[in-house]
Structures are given as structure tokens and as C-alpha cells.
Amino acid sequence: MTTAGEIMHAGAQWIPATETLDRAAQMMARLNVGALPISDKTERLCGILTDRDIVVGCVAKGHNPSRVTAGDMAQGTPRWIDAGADVSEVLEEMQSHQIRRLPVIRNKKLVGMISEADLAKHLSEEQMAGWAEMVYARG
């Protein structure tokens, strides 16, 4: 059985909900990532911020990214997976919610992220095609 912990990329970092989007963008650039899990003051997952959220949800609407926080952008119920979950559970979670990035949690702590690139390294071409069809399907 392959687990989420085995396919994730380790070392993911939180962005506090109180941090501004300009700082979030700087952190994304420094870490070379396109998404950051958002944590509340107790370091619990309260959302995920993407580079697209910053551009489309803030900048394109004429808002100032130095005045909008990561928490302002958090919407809906954040999805995550336990590090011990089987890869089939990872795929189900991502497909059923049409998400491309999934935080990995162990003992209530962020331990990594699973992205499309991580899946591509560990799945067959057939599995990737099925995943992409479900995640990118609209409607």
C-alpha cells in the first residue's frame, strides 16, 4: 500500500491567516510553490491560498495585496488527507472535490503537500489520465 506520506513533497509551510497577500506571494516565490496552506492562530488548516487567488481574487479586482490577508481569501471547507491514507483515498479526495493540491497532515500538523506533479511521479499514465479527467471536468 502506497500512502499519502510516501508520495507527498515534504516541508510544506503554513501561511498565517493574518499575513498579507504580498508577503504570501514573496513566500511562494521563495519556496517555488503555487499554493500555501493557510493556518489559523492555533496552526489549524483554515484554507489554501493559490497564486491564482492572489492575481484573480485580489489584484485583478483592484485590491491592494498589502492590505488583503490570506484569511480574507480563505473560502469553504479546506480539504486535507492524513499521511497514512492510501493513495486511492488521496485520488478520491482530489477527484471528488476537483482539487489539484492537497495538504498532508500527521498528528494535527502539516507535514507536506500532494500536487499534480507528485501524482505524476507515482501513478501510471492511465491513472493520471483518469485523475485529470475527473479533476478538470466541469459540471
Short mmCIF file of C-alpha atoms in Angstrom, two decimals:
data_model
loop_
_atom_site.label_atom_id
_atom_site.label_comp_id
_atom_site.label_asym_id
_atom_site.label_seq_id
_atom_site.Cartn_x
_atom_site.Cartn_y
_atom_site.Cartn_z
CA MET A 1 0.00 0.00 0.00
CA THR A 2 1.37 3.39 -1.02
CA THR A 3 0.47 6.18 1.40
CA ALA A 4 -0.02 9.93 1.14
CA GLY A 5 3.12 10.38 3.23
CA GLU A 6 5.14 8.44 0.67
CA ILE A 7 4.06 10.46 -2.37
CA MET A 8 3.85 13.95 -0.84
CA HIS A 9 6.57 16.51 -1.05
CA ALA A 10 7.69 17.21 2.48
CA GLY A 11 8.46 20.54 4.03
CA ALA A 12 5.26 22.39 3.16
CA GLN A 13 4.85 25.58 5.14
CA TRP A 14 1.81 27.36 6.53
CA ILE A 15 0.97 30.96 5.85
CA PRO A 16 -0.78 32.57 8.82
CA ALA A 17 -4.30 33.79 8.06
CA THR A 18 -3.20 37.25 9.23
CA GLU A 19 -0.39 37.52 6.65
CA THR A 20 -0.87 39.87 3.70
CA LEU A 21 -1.03 38.65 0.11
CA ASP A 22 2.12 40.50 -0.93
CA ARG A 23 4.01 38.57 1.76
CA ALA A 24 2.29 35.36 0.65
CA ALA A 25 3.44 35.96 -2.94
CA GLN A 26 7.00 36.53 -1.72
CA MET A 27 6.85 33.29 0.28
CA MET A 28 5.52 31.38 -2.75
CA ALA A 29 8.37 32.75 -4.87
CA ARG A 30 10.97 31.85 -2.24
CA LEU A 31 9.59 28.31 -1.87
CA ASN A 32 8.90 27.92 -5.60
CA VAL A 33 5.29 26.84 -4.98
CA GLY A 34 1.92 27.94 -6.31
CA ALA A 35 -0.12 27.33 -3.18
CA LEU A 36 0.18 27.67 0.57
CA PRO A 37 -1.99 26.15 3.28
CA ILE A 38 -3.49 28.88 5.49
CA SER A 39 -3.36 28.38 9.26
CA ASP A 40 -5.39 29.99 11.98
CA LYS A 41 -3.77 31.17 15.22
CA THR A 42 -3.79 27.58 16.57
CA GLU A 43 -1.99 26.26 13.45
CA ARG A 44 -5.09 24.51 12.18
CA LEU A 45 -5.85 24.45 8.47
CA CYS A 46 -8.40 27.11 7.54
CA GLY A 47 -7.84 27.31 3.78
CA ILE A 48 -5.43 27.18 0.89
CA LEU A 49 -4.13 30.23 -0.92
CA THR A 50 -3.06 29.91 -4.56
CA ASP A 51 -1.14 32.24 -6.80
CA ARG A 52 -4.31 32.43 -8.90
CA ASP A 53 -6.27 33.58 -5.83
CA ILE A 54 -3.84 36.47 -5.41
CA VAL A 55 -3.99 37.51 -9.06
CA VAL A 56 -7.68 36.95 -9.83
CA GLY A 57 -9.21 37.43 -6.40
CA CYS A 58 -7.20 40.47 -5.37
CA VAL A 59 -5.04 42.23 -7.96
CA ALA A 60 -7.47 41.90 -10.91
CA LYS A 61 -10.24 43.35 -8.74
CA GLY A 62 -8.13 46.41 -7.93
CA HIS A 63 -7.46 45.47 -4.32
CA ASN A 64 -4.13 46.17 -2.66
CA PRO A 65 -2.30 42.89 -1.86
CA SER A 66 -0.51 44.61 1.02
CA ARG A 67 -3.89 45.17 2.70
CA VAL A 68 -5.68 41.90 1.95
CA THR A 69 -4.83 38.90 4.13
CA ALA A 70 -4.59 35.20 3.35
CA GLY A 71 -7.52 34.70 5.73
CA ASP A 72 -9.62 37.13 3.67
CA MET A 73 -9.18 34.79 0.71
CA ALA A 74 -9.95 31.53 2.58
CA GLN A 75 -13.28 30.17 1.39
CA GLY A 76 -15.17 26.97 2.01
CA THR A 77 -14.05 23.92 3.92
CA PRO A 78 -10.37 23.13 3.35
CA ARG A 79 -9.63 19.59 2.26
CA TRP A 80 -6.70 17.56 3.60
CA ILE A 81 -5.54 13.97 3.93
CA ASP A 82 -3.86 12.02 6.70
CA ALA A 83 -0.26 10.98 5.97
CA GLY A 84 -1.22 7.34 6.49
CA ALA A 85 -4.07 7.36 3.97
CA ASP A 86 -3.79 5.07 0.97
CA VAL A 87 -3.11 6.70 -2.40
CA SER A 88 -6.59 5.61 -3.53
CA GLU A 89 -8.02 7.83 -0.78
CA VAL A 90 -5.83 10.69 -1.99
CA LEU A 91 -7.18 10.29 -5.51
CA GLU A 92 -10.77 10.08 -4.30
CA GLU A 93 -10.42 13.23 -2.19
CA MET A 94 -8.85 15.22 -5.01
CA GLN A 95 -11.23 13.92 -7.68
CA SER A 96 -14.44 14.29 -5.70
CA HIS A 97 -13.61 17.90 -4.79
CA GLN A 98 -11.84 18.72 -8.08
CA ILE A 99 -8.69 19.96 -6.38
CA ARG A 100 -5.09 19.84 -7.61
CA ARG A 101 -3.27 20.30 -4.31
CA LEU A 102 -3.87 18.53 -1.03
CA PRO A 103 -2.24 19.25 2.34
CA VAL A 104 -0.98 16.19 4.20
CA ILE A 105 -1.49 16.14 7.97
CA ARG A 106 0.07 13.86 10.62
CA ASN A 107 -0.88 14.24 14.29
CA LYS A 108 -2.68 17.54 13.53
CA LYS A 109 0.48 19.02 12.00
CA LEU A 110 1.19 19.91 8.36
CA VAL A 111 3.87 17.56 7.04
CA GLY A 112 3.60 18.03 3.28
CA MET A 113 1.55 18.69 0.18
CA ILE A 114 0.48 16.49 -2.68
CA SER A 115 0.33 18.21 -6.05
CA GLU A 116 -0.36 17.11 -9.58
CA ALA A 117 3.40 16.78 -10.11
CA ASP A 118 3.66 14.41 -7.12
CA LEU A 119 0.91 12.24 -8.55
CA ALA A 120 2.59 12.17 -11.97
CA LYS A 121 5.75 10.77 -10.35
CA HIS A 122 3.88 7.91 -8.68
CA LEU A 123 0.90 7.00 -10.85
CA SER A 124 0.67 5.17 -14.16
CA GLU A 125 -0.26 7.14 -17.28
CA GLU A 126 -3.69 5.52 -17.17
CA GLN A 127 -4.22 6.52 -13.52
CA MET A 128 -3.08 10.10 -14.27
CA ALA A 129 -5.43 10.35 -17.24
CA GLY A 130 -8.35 9.20 -15.10
CA TRP A 131 -7.42 11.61 -12.33
CA ALA A 132 -7.09 14.55 -14.74
CA GLU A 133 -10.41 13.76 -16.39
CA MET A 134 -12.19 13.88 -13.02
CA VAL A 135 -10.37 16.90 -11.60
CA TYR A 136 -10.58 19.08 -14.69
CA ALA A 137 -14.13 18.07 -15.67
CA ARG A 138 -16.64 20.85 -15.20
CA GLY A 139 -20.24 20.40 -14.29
#
